[in-house]
Short mmCIF file of C-alpha atoms and ligand atoms in Angstrom, two decimals:
data_model
loop_
_atom_site.label_atom_id
_atom_site.label_comp_id
_atom_site.label_asym_id
_atom_site.label_seq_id
_atom_site.Cartn_x
_atom_site.Cartn_y
_atom_site.Cartn_z
CA MET Z 21 -83.28 -50.97 -48.21
CA ASP Z 22 -86.67 -51.36 -49.15
CA MET Z 23 -89.84 -49.28 -49.34
CA GLN Z 24 -90.60 -48.29 -45.83
CA ILE Z 25 -94.64 -48.15 -46.69
CA SER Z 26 -96.48 -49.99 -49.13
CA ARG Z 27 -98.35 -48.72 -51.53
CA GLN Z 28 -101.65 -49.98 -49.92
CA GLN Z 29 -101.10 -48.11 -47.39
CA ALA Z 30 -100.10 -44.78 -49.37
CA ALA Z 31 -103.92 -45.45 -50.72
CA GLY Z 32 -104.92 -45.45 -47.64
CA GLY Z 33 -104.69 -41.44 -47.61
CA ALA Z 34 -102.19 -39.60 -45.36
CA SER Z 35 -99.28 -38.63 -47.77
CA GLY Z 36 -96.48 -38.12 -45.06
CA HIS Z 37 -96.27 -40.99 -42.19
CA LEU Z 38 -95.14 -39.13 -39.53
CA THR Z 39 -93.65 -42.13 -37.07
CA ILE Z 40 -93.08 -41.80 -33.38
CA ASP Z 41 -91.22 -44.30 -31.46
CA LEU Z 42 -92.14 -44.55 -27.67
CA GLY Z 43 -89.83 -47.25 -26.73
CA ALA Z 44 -86.79 -45.02 -28.07
CA LEU Z 45 -88.32 -42.01 -25.91
CA ARG Z 46 -88.35 -43.96 -23.25
CA ASP Z 47 -85.43 -45.10 -23.32
CA ASN Z 48 -83.64 -41.41 -23.67
CA TYR Z 49 -85.69 -40.62 -20.44
CA LEU Z 50 -84.83 -43.65 -18.61
CA ALA Z 51 -80.29 -42.82 -20.20
CA LEU Z 52 -80.47 -39.14 -18.64
CA ALA Z 53 -81.90 -40.70 -15.58
CA ALA Z 54 -79.04 -42.64 -14.92
CA MET Z 55 -76.73 -40.06 -15.72
CA ALA Z 56 -77.65 -38.46 -12.25
CA PRO Z 57 -78.87 -41.35 -10.30
CA ALA Z 58 -79.59 -38.98 -6.78
CA SER Z 59 -81.74 -36.75 -8.76
CA GLN Z 60 -85.22 -36.88 -10.00
CA THR Z 61 -85.40 -36.60 -13.67
CA ALA Z 62 -89.15 -34.51 -14.46
CA ALA Z 63 -90.62 -34.94 -18.15
CA VAL Z 64 -90.91 -30.90 -19.95
CA VAL Z 65 -93.72 -31.70 -23.13
CA LYS Z 66 -94.63 -28.52 -23.52
CA ALA Z 67 -95.78 -27.33 -26.84
CA ASP Z 68 -97.58 -30.08 -27.42
CA ALA Z 69 -94.60 -32.89 -25.85
CA TYR Z 70 -92.56 -30.48 -28.84
CA GLY Z 71 -95.05 -31.67 -31.39
CA LEU Z 72 -94.89 -35.29 -30.70
CA GLY Z 73 -98.65 -35.80 -28.51
CA ALA Z 74 -97.96 -34.93 -24.71
CA ASP Z 75 -101.04 -37.40 -23.45
CA MET Z 76 -98.60 -40.46 -25.76
CA VAL Z 77 -95.45 -38.68 -24.49
CA SER Z 78 -96.13 -37.99 -21.26
CA GLN Z 79 -98.20 -41.73 -20.47
CA THR Z 80 -95.42 -43.38 -21.84
CA LEU Z 81 -92.97 -41.27 -18.86
CA PHE Z 82 -95.32 -41.78 -16.29
CA ASP Z 83 -95.33 -45.59 -17.11
CA ALA Z 84 -91.13 -44.75 -17.20
CA GLY Z 85 -91.41 -43.80 -13.85
CA CYS Z 86 -91.38 -39.95 -14.44
CA ARG Z 87 -93.32 -38.03 -11.89
CA HIS Z 88 -92.86 -34.20 -12.72
CA PHE Z 89 -94.04 -32.94 -15.85
CA PHE Z 90 -93.83 -29.07 -17.35
CA VAL Z 91 -95.69 -27.28 -19.64
CA ALA Z 92 -95.42 -23.52 -20.62
CA HIS Z 93 -99.40 -22.99 -20.20
CA ILE Z 94 -102.21 -23.44 -17.75
CA ASP Z 95 -104.82 -24.87 -20.91
CA GLU Z 96 -101.56 -28.07 -21.30
CA ALA Z 97 -101.87 -28.64 -18.05
CA LEU Z 98 -104.89 -28.57 -17.19
CA ALA Z 99 -105.62 -31.06 -20.69
CA LEU Z 100 -102.61 -33.22 -18.68
CA ARG Z 101 -103.99 -33.47 -15.89
CA LEU Z 102 -106.96 -35.32 -16.89
CA ARG Z 103 -104.88 -37.77 -18.40
CA LEU Z 104 -102.29 -38.49 -15.78
CA PRO Z 105 -102.66 -40.19 -12.54
CA ALA Z 106 -103.15 -37.83 -9.43
CA GLN Z 107 -100.00 -38.74 -8.61
CA ALA Z 108 -97.96 -36.97 -11.20
CA ARG Z 109 -96.65 -33.62 -10.25
CA ILE Z 110 -97.55 -30.75 -13.01
CA PHE Z 111 -96.19 -27.34 -13.66
CA VAL Z 112 -96.61 -24.61 -15.51
CA LEU Z 113 -93.71 -22.57 -16.36
CA ASN Z 114 -94.90 -19.62 -18.17
CA GLY Z 115 -95.90 -18.17 -14.20
CA LEU Z 116 -99.70 -17.51 -13.01
CA GLN Z 117 -101.66 -15.19 -14.83
CA PRO Z 118 -104.42 -13.33 -13.15
CA GLY Z 119 -107.77 -15.24 -13.12
CA ASN Z 120 -105.97 -19.23 -13.22
CA GLU Z 121 -105.52 -19.01 -9.15
CA ALA Z 122 -108.32 -20.85 -8.75
CA SER Z 123 -108.39 -23.64 -11.87
CA CYS Z 124 -104.82 -24.50 -10.37
CA ALA Z 125 -105.99 -24.87 -6.79
CA ALA Z 126 -108.40 -26.46 -7.77
CA MET Z 127 -106.41 -28.99 -10.54
CA ALA Z 128 -103.34 -29.27 -8.30
CA ILE Z 129 -101.53 -27.91 -11.07
CA THR Z 130 -98.21 -26.32 -9.41
CA PRO Z 131 -97.63 -23.14 -10.73
CA VAL Z 132 -94.01 -21.52 -11.41
CA LEU Z 133 -94.15 -17.67 -9.47
CA ASN Z 134 -92.26 -15.90 -11.93
CA SER Z 135 -92.50 -12.68 -10.08
CA LEU Z 136 -93.61 -10.88 -6.56
CA GLU Z 137 -96.48 -10.14 -8.04
CA GLN Z 138 -97.17 -13.96 -8.93
CA ILE Z 139 -96.17 -14.72 -5.49
CA ALA Z 140 -98.90 -12.04 -3.64
CA GLN Z 141 -101.35 -13.58 -6.02
CA TRP Z 142 -100.75 -17.27 -4.87
CA ALA Z 143 -100.30 -16.65 -1.51
CA ALA Z 144 -103.28 -14.31 -1.88
CA HIS Z 145 -104.96 -17.55 -3.05
CA ALA Z 146 -104.16 -19.71 0.09
CA LYS Z 147 -105.45 -17.23 2.54
CA THR Z 148 -108.70 -17.47 0.79
CA LEU Z 149 -108.99 -21.18 1.14
CA GLY Z 150 -107.21 -21.41 4.47
CA ARG Z 151 -104.62 -23.88 3.35
CA LYS Z 152 -101.12 -23.54 1.66
CA LEU Z 153 -100.98 -23.96 -1.83
CA ALA Z 154 -97.75 -25.31 -3.41
CA ALA Z 155 -95.84 -23.80 -6.04
CA ALA Z 156 -92.29 -23.82 -7.87
CA VAL Z 157 -89.68 -20.35 -7.12
CA GLN Z 158 -87.89 -19.08 -10.22
CA ILE Z 159 -85.29 -17.08 -10.39
CA ASP Z 160 -83.23 -15.13 -12.89
CA THR Z 161 -79.71 -16.45 -12.61
CA GLY Z 162 -78.77 -14.54 -16.25
CA MET Z 163 -81.26 -15.04 -19.02
CA CYS Z 164 -83.69 -12.04 -18.44
CA ARG Z 165 -86.87 -13.92 -19.61
CA LEU Z 166 -88.60 -15.24 -16.86
CA GLY Z 167 -88.51 -15.39 -13.05
CA LEU Z 168 -87.53 -13.01 -9.96
CA SER Z 169 -84.56 -10.49 -10.50
CA PRO Z 170 -81.93 -10.53 -7.94
CA GLU Z 171 -83.68 -7.50 -6.69
CA GLU Z 172 -87.11 -9.19 -5.89
CA GLN Z 173 -84.95 -11.83 -4.73
CA GLU Z 174 -83.43 -9.55 -1.87
CA THR Z 175 -86.94 -8.28 -1.20
CA LEU Z 176 -88.27 -12.27 -0.33
CA THR Z 177 -84.70 -12.70 1.68
CA SER Z 178 -86.31 -10.13 3.80
CA GLN Z 179 -89.39 -10.11 4.03
CA PRO Z 180 -90.06 -13.93 4.14
CA GLN Z 181 -93.81 -13.42 5.72
CA LEU Z 182 -94.30 -13.04 1.87
CA LEU Z 183 -94.41 -16.70 1.42
CA ASP Z 184 -96.62 -17.16 3.64
CA GLY Z 185 -99.62 -20.06 2.98
CA ILE Z 186 -96.59 -20.94 -0.06
CA ASP Z 187 -94.99 -24.41 -0.17
CA ILE Z 188 -92.19 -23.71 -2.14
CA ALA Z 189 -92.25 -27.47 -4.21
CA PHE Z 190 -88.74 -25.94 -6.08
CA ILE Z 191 -86.22 -23.39 -6.26
CA MET Z 192 -86.01 -23.03 -10.07
CA SER Z 193 -83.70 -21.28 -12.91
CA HIS Z 194 -82.75 -21.77 -16.62
CA LEU Z 195 -80.40 -22.29 -18.96
CA ALA Z 196 -79.33 -19.35 -21.62
CA CYS Z 197 -76.33 -21.53 -23.33
CA ALA Z 198 -76.61 -24.72 -21.76
CA ASP Z 199 -75.83 -26.28 -25.67
CA GLU Z 200 -72.83 -24.49 -25.50
CA PRO Z 201 -70.52 -26.50 -23.10
CA GLY Z 202 -68.13 -23.92 -22.94
CA HIS Z 203 -69.92 -20.94 -23.01
CA ALA Z 204 -69.70 -18.42 -19.43
CA CYS Z 205 -72.66 -18.12 -18.90
CA ASN Z 206 -72.90 -21.99 -17.97
CA THR Z 207 -70.01 -21.28 -14.70
CA ALA Z 208 -72.51 -17.64 -14.49
CA GLN Z 209 -75.71 -19.28 -13.89
CA LEU Z 210 -74.63 -21.67 -12.03
CA SER Z 211 -72.77 -19.69 -8.88
CA ALA Z 212 -75.23 -17.21 -9.50
CA MET Z 213 -78.04 -20.44 -8.46
CA ARG Z 214 -75.83 -21.51 -5.25
CA GLN Z 215 -75.93 -17.30 -4.14
CA ALA Z 216 -79.90 -17.52 -4.71
CA THR Z 217 -80.47 -20.47 -2.90
CA ILE Z 218 -78.61 -19.81 0.42
CA ALA Z 219 -81.98 -18.44 1.73
CA PHE Z 220 -84.05 -21.69 0.87
CA PRO Z 221 -81.41 -24.47 1.96
CA ASP Z 222 -83.98 -26.49 2.39
CA VAL Z 223 -86.13 -26.31 -0.99
CA PRO Z 224 -84.36 -28.37 -3.55
CA VAL Z 225 -83.49 -27.06 -6.54
CA CYS Z 226 -84.24 -27.28 -10.58
CA PHE Z 227 -82.32 -25.90 -12.64
CA SER Z 228 -81.16 -28.07 -15.60
CA ASN Z 229 -82.72 -28.62 -18.90
CA SER Z 230 -81.40 -31.32 -21.49
CA GLY Z 231 -78.10 -29.89 -22.30
CA GLY Z 232 -77.30 -28.91 -18.79
CA ILE Z 233 -77.22 -32.30 -17.70
CA PHE Z 234 -74.40 -33.00 -19.60
CA LEU Z 235 -73.18 -30.18 -18.61
CA GLY Z 236 -71.59 -32.29 -15.34
CA ARG Z 237 -72.94 -33.52 -11.84
CA GLU Z 238 -72.82 -29.48 -9.89
CA TYR Z 239 -75.42 -28.64 -12.82
CA HIS Z 240 -77.68 -31.46 -11.65
CA ASN Z 241 -79.44 -30.88 -8.27
CA HIS Z 242 -82.66 -32.05 -6.81
CA LEU Z 243 -84.44 -32.25 -10.37
CA LEU Z 244 -83.80 -32.65 -14.30
CA ARG Z 245 -86.00 -30.18 -16.46
CA PRO Z 246 -85.06 -31.93 -20.11
CA GLY Z 247 -87.46 -31.63 -23.03
CA ILE Z 248 -85.54 -31.95 -26.22
CA ALA Z 249 -83.41 -34.77 -25.24
CA LEU Z 250 -86.29 -36.93 -24.96
CA TYR Z 251 -87.15 -36.58 -28.41
CA GLY Z 252 -83.73 -37.80 -29.37
CA GLY Z 253 -82.27 -33.51 -29.93
CA ALA Z 254 -78.80 -33.36 -29.62
CA PRO Z 255 -78.59 -31.32 -25.78
CA SER Z 256 -75.16 -29.81 -26.90
CA LEU Z 257 -74.04 -28.41 -29.83
CA ASP Z 258 -70.66 -29.46 -31.33
CA ARG Z 259 -70.88 -32.62 -29.94
CA PRO Z 260 -71.92 -36.43 -31.15
CA ASN Z 261 -75.71 -36.69 -30.17
CA PRO Z 262 -75.56 -39.57 -27.96
CA MET Z 263 -79.19 -39.72 -27.74
CA LYS Z 264 -81.85 -42.04 -29.17
CA PRO Z 265 -83.94 -40.82 -32.42
CA VAL Z 266 -87.64 -40.90 -31.38
CA VAL Z 267 -88.87 -39.29 -34.82
CA ARG Z 268 -89.09 -40.85 -38.37
CA LEU Z 269 -90.98 -38.77 -41.18
CA ASP Z 270 -91.76 -39.94 -44.38
CA LEU Z 271 -92.88 -38.34 -47.77
CA ALA Z 272 -95.12 -39.73 -50.43
CA VAL Z 273 -94.80 -38.98 -53.91
CA ILE Z 274 -97.13 -37.72 -55.66
CA GLN Z 275 -96.52 -37.35 -59.37
CA THR Z 276 -92.79 -37.50 -61.32
CA ARG Z 277 -91.32 -36.05 -64.67
CA THR Z 278 -88.29 -35.27 -66.72
CA VAL Z 279 -88.46 -32.26 -67.95
CA PRO Z 280 -85.36 -30.48 -70.87
CA ALA Z 281 -82.48 -28.57 -69.91
CA GLY Z 282 -83.06 -24.95 -69.25
CA SER Z 283 -86.69 -25.54 -67.07
CA LEU Z 284 -87.58 -23.80 -64.40
CA VAL Z 285 -88.93 -25.53 -61.39
CA GLY Z 286 -91.50 -24.23 -59.41
CA TYR Z 287 -92.64 -20.75 -58.04
CA GLY Z 288 -90.61 -18.01 -58.93
CA GLY Z 289 -88.75 -20.63 -61.10
CA CYS Z 290 -85.79 -20.08 -58.72
CA PHE Z 291 -83.76 -23.62 -59.91
CA GLU Z 292 -83.34 -24.67 -63.83
CA ALA Z 293 -82.42 -27.68 -64.12
CA SER Z 294 -79.45 -27.92 -66.21
CA GLY Z 295 -79.76 -31.03 -67.83
CA SER Z 296 -82.66 -33.17 -68.91
CA THR Z 297 -83.53 -33.91 -64.71
CA ARG Z 298 -85.95 -36.43 -63.20
CA LEU Z 299 -88.40 -34.94 -61.08
CA ALA Z 300 -90.41 -35.71 -58.42
CA THR Z 301 -92.96 -33.98 -56.41
CA ILE Z 302 -94.54 -34.97 -52.79
CA ALA Z 303 -96.89 -34.48 -50.79
CA ALA Z 304 -95.38 -32.32 -47.62
CA GLY Z 305 -94.70 -28.66 -47.63
CA TYR Z 306 -94.42 -25.05 -45.68
CA ALA Z 307 -98.32 -25.87 -43.67
CA ASP Z 308 -96.71 -29.58 -42.97
CA GLY Z 309 -93.52 -28.15 -40.82
CA LEU Z 310 -90.88 -27.67 -43.34
CA PRO Z 311 -89.52 -24.59 -43.56
CA ARG Z 312 -89.66 -22.80 -47.21
CA SER Z 313 -85.76 -21.42 -46.13
CA LEU Z 314 -84.96 -25.68 -46.99
CA SER Z 315 -85.77 -23.71 -50.73
CA ASN Z 316 -83.31 -25.18 -53.01
CA ARG Z 317 -80.73 -26.09 -50.03
CA GLY Z 318 -82.39 -29.15 -47.94
CA ALA Z 319 -83.09 -32.76 -48.97
CA ALA Z 320 -85.28 -35.84 -48.84
CA TRP Z 321 -83.62 -39.99 -48.84
CA TYR Z 322 -83.77 -42.58 -51.28
CA ASP Z 323 -82.22 -45.60 -50.51
CA GLY Z 324 -79.06 -43.64 -49.26
CA VAL Z 325 -79.41 -41.75 -52.18
CA ARG Z 326 -79.55 -38.29 -50.77
CA LEU Z 327 -82.35 -36.07 -53.08
CA PRO Z 328 -81.93 -32.37 -53.58
CA ILE Z 329 -84.97 -29.78 -53.01
CA ALA Z 330 -85.98 -28.02 -56.73
CA GLY Z 331 -86.76 -24.70 -56.12
CA ARG Z 332 -89.23 -23.32 -53.25
CA VAL Z 333 -91.14 -25.34 -50.80
CA SER Z 334 -94.72 -25.41 -51.61
CA MET Z 335 -97.44 -25.12 -48.84
CA ASP Z 336 -98.77 -28.47 -49.94
CA SER Z 337 -95.71 -29.76 -51.64
CA ILE Z 338 -91.54 -29.79 -52.65
CA ILE Z 339 -90.39 -30.28 -55.66
CA LEU Z 340 -86.98 -33.01 -55.51
CA ASP Z 341 -84.06 -33.86 -57.86
CA ILE Z 342 -83.98 -37.91 -58.82
CA SER Z 343 -81.85 -37.85 -61.00
CA ALA Z 344 -78.95 -39.18 -58.88
CA LEU Z 345 -81.83 -42.47 -58.71
CA PRO Z 346 -81.80 -44.93 -61.94
CA GLU Z 347 -85.62 -44.19 -63.75
CA GLY Z 348 -88.23 -45.84 -62.32
CA THR Z 349 -86.93 -45.61 -59.01
CA LEU Z 350 -90.11 -43.87 -57.49
CA THR Z 351 -93.16 -43.69 -59.24
CA GLN Z 352 -96.18 -42.33 -57.65
CA GLY Z 353 -96.96 -43.65 -54.02
CA SER Z 354 -93.41 -44.14 -53.47
CA PHE Z 355 -92.27 -42.78 -49.77
CA VAL Z 356 -88.53 -40.62 -49.75
CA GLN Z 357 -87.33 -40.44 -45.56
CA MET Z 358 -87.22 -36.93 -44.94
CA ILE Z 359 -86.04 -37.39 -41.27
CA GLY Z 360 -85.45 -41.00 -40.41
CA PRO Z 361 -81.83 -43.10 -40.52
CA GLU Z 362 -80.38 -40.90 -43.74
CA GLN Z 363 -81.25 -37.70 -42.24
CA THR Z 364 -81.67 -36.59 -38.65
CA LEU Z 365 -83.51 -34.11 -37.23
CA GLU Z 366 -80.51 -31.90 -37.05
CA ASP Z 367 -79.74 -32.35 -40.69
CA ILE Z 368 -82.40 -31.15 -41.23
CA ALA Z 369 -82.69 -28.09 -39.28
CA ASP Z 370 -79.66 -27.43 -40.40
CA ASP Z 371 -80.84 -27.06 -43.51
CA ALA Z 372 -82.92 -24.75 -43.03
CA GLY Z 373 -81.17 -22.46 -40.41
CA THR Z 374 -82.99 -22.95 -37.74
CA ILE Z 375 -83.11 -25.77 -34.59
CA ALA Z 376 -84.59 -29.77 -34.04
CA TYR Z 377 -86.73 -27.30 -31.26
CA GLU Z 378 -88.69 -25.78 -33.98
CA ILE Z 379 -88.69 -28.46 -36.73
CA LEU Z 380 -90.75 -30.65 -34.45
CA THR Z 381 -93.23 -28.37 -33.03
CA GLY Z 382 -93.85 -27.46 -36.74
CA PHE Z 383 -95.23 -31.03 -37.71
CA GLY Z 384 -98.77 -29.43 -39.01
CA ARG Z 385 -101.72 -31.88 -38.05
CA ARG Z 386 -101.78 -33.67 -41.04
CA TYR Z 387 -99.38 -36.21 -40.94
CA ARG Z 388 -100.89 -39.84 -39.81
CA ARG Z 389 -99.05 -40.29 -36.49
CA THR Z 390 -98.52 -43.64 -36.12
CA TYR Z 391 -96.53 -44.01 -32.69
CA ILE Z 392 -95.05 -47.19 -31.86
CA GLN Z 393 -95.36 -48.35 -27.83
CA PRO Z 394 -92.16 -48.92 -26.19
CA ASP Z 395 -92.39 -53.26 -26.29
CA GLU Z 396 -93.65 -53.36 -30.08
CA THR Z 397 -89.83 -54.51 -32.16
CA PRO Z 398 -89.64 -52.63 -35.03
CA ALA Z 399 -87.66 -49.88 -33.45
CA PHE Z 400 -85.74 -47.25 -35.95
CA ALA Z 401 -82.71 -49.88 -36.25
CA SER Z 402 -84.46 -51.29 -38.56
CA THR Z 403 -85.20 -50.61 -41.92
CA SER Z 404 -88.70 -51.36 -42.26
CA VAL Z 405 -91.39 -49.40 -40.01
CA ASN Z 406 -94.94 -50.79 -39.93
CA HIS Z 407 -97.70 -48.34 -40.07
CA LYS Z 408 -100.32 -49.98 -38.82
C1 LIG T 25 -88.35 -25.75 -22.70
C2 LIG T 25 -87.96 -25.33 -21.49
C3 LIG T 25 -87.01 -26.85 -20.63
C4 LIG T 25 -86.80 -28.14 -21.89
O1 LIG T 25 -85.56 -27.35 -22.16
P1 LIG T 25 -84.71 -28.01 -23.81
O2 LIG T 25 -83.87 -27.37 -24.15
O3 LIG T 25 -85.80 -29.04 -24.54
O4 LIG T 25 -84.78 -29.92 -22.60
C5 LIG T 25 -86.48 -26.85 -19.64
N1 LIG T 25 -86.77 -25.46 -18.67
C6 LIG T 25 -87.87 -24.49 -19.16
C7 LIG T 25 -87.50 -23.48 -18.56
C8 LIG T 25 -88.11 -24.62 -20.64
O5 LIG T 25 -88.46 -22.65 -20.82
#
């Protein structure tokens, strides 16, 4: 395989290239949607679409037919509202915070109501406006994070007037262990969900995140709510990842050197060269979202060769042991692969002792981002990526 990025492009400035394949994103969306043909499929685009750019991601998914978008915060929803056509429905997962009622209503943002208090706030605002307001109502089926407790659900059932003025678009809940298909929590939450929705017979149900979609039909209901699988992350642990990779990260070599046996490498000198060792310093560090826990554990790749990280990850750089490559293969301006065909998002997350979600959302602002449009060819299956 040839180098993915030319020296001239490197000279253009950025020393890290993050490539986002919007075609793979669209294909992942369509593949998830095809798993549940009777359901609709939303997209979770919180945290700037898991670090990949909420505007580009949401527009691509809208074009693919997605009409329901979930973010965590009202500010994310307001930004998205200005970008997406009016047919897009935007939900705020973290709930209705006091003071946000007017902007939510004015901008046609659908809050997820997580407590009786939030239901009361929204109902009061509907009364003020003299019209019905839409909302999703979240119930807690066992995760103990957000949503109405079983007691609050009972209150709501016995006092339906609490919902006066509110148009419930969806009853929703969230699975705590959906990425572990055998976990007992899944079936327990499913039966809690079924129990709870008896009180709302005509209201559509929204239950499954990425992992939940793969738990089977009974988890699908009316609206799927995937995030990570859209972005190429594995929906289930300990199962092959069926999603297409969306992200590729290439990093520039900024210096190489050969050091003698006994040399101590990087901060703290916590890597000792056992023999004459060739090193390459590459231009990204923990400030760019490469966790410090990759120190002496992770690797980058070049042309099928694993290049272990030597010593600690610094703020702006990482040192690689490149002794496995023929001398002169890598020089200043060469690029190594951090995420791509040779090292998946999950590989790097595993090495770092974290999850793909944290790697994606951690990418800093210093990479040059290239979006491959859905109808543009080179996808990651080919060996070269076009950086413009
Ligand atoms: C983040 C989130 C999702 C998406 O989960 P994935 O595991 O990324 O598919 C869905 N629902 C809620 C409530 C969330 O917070």
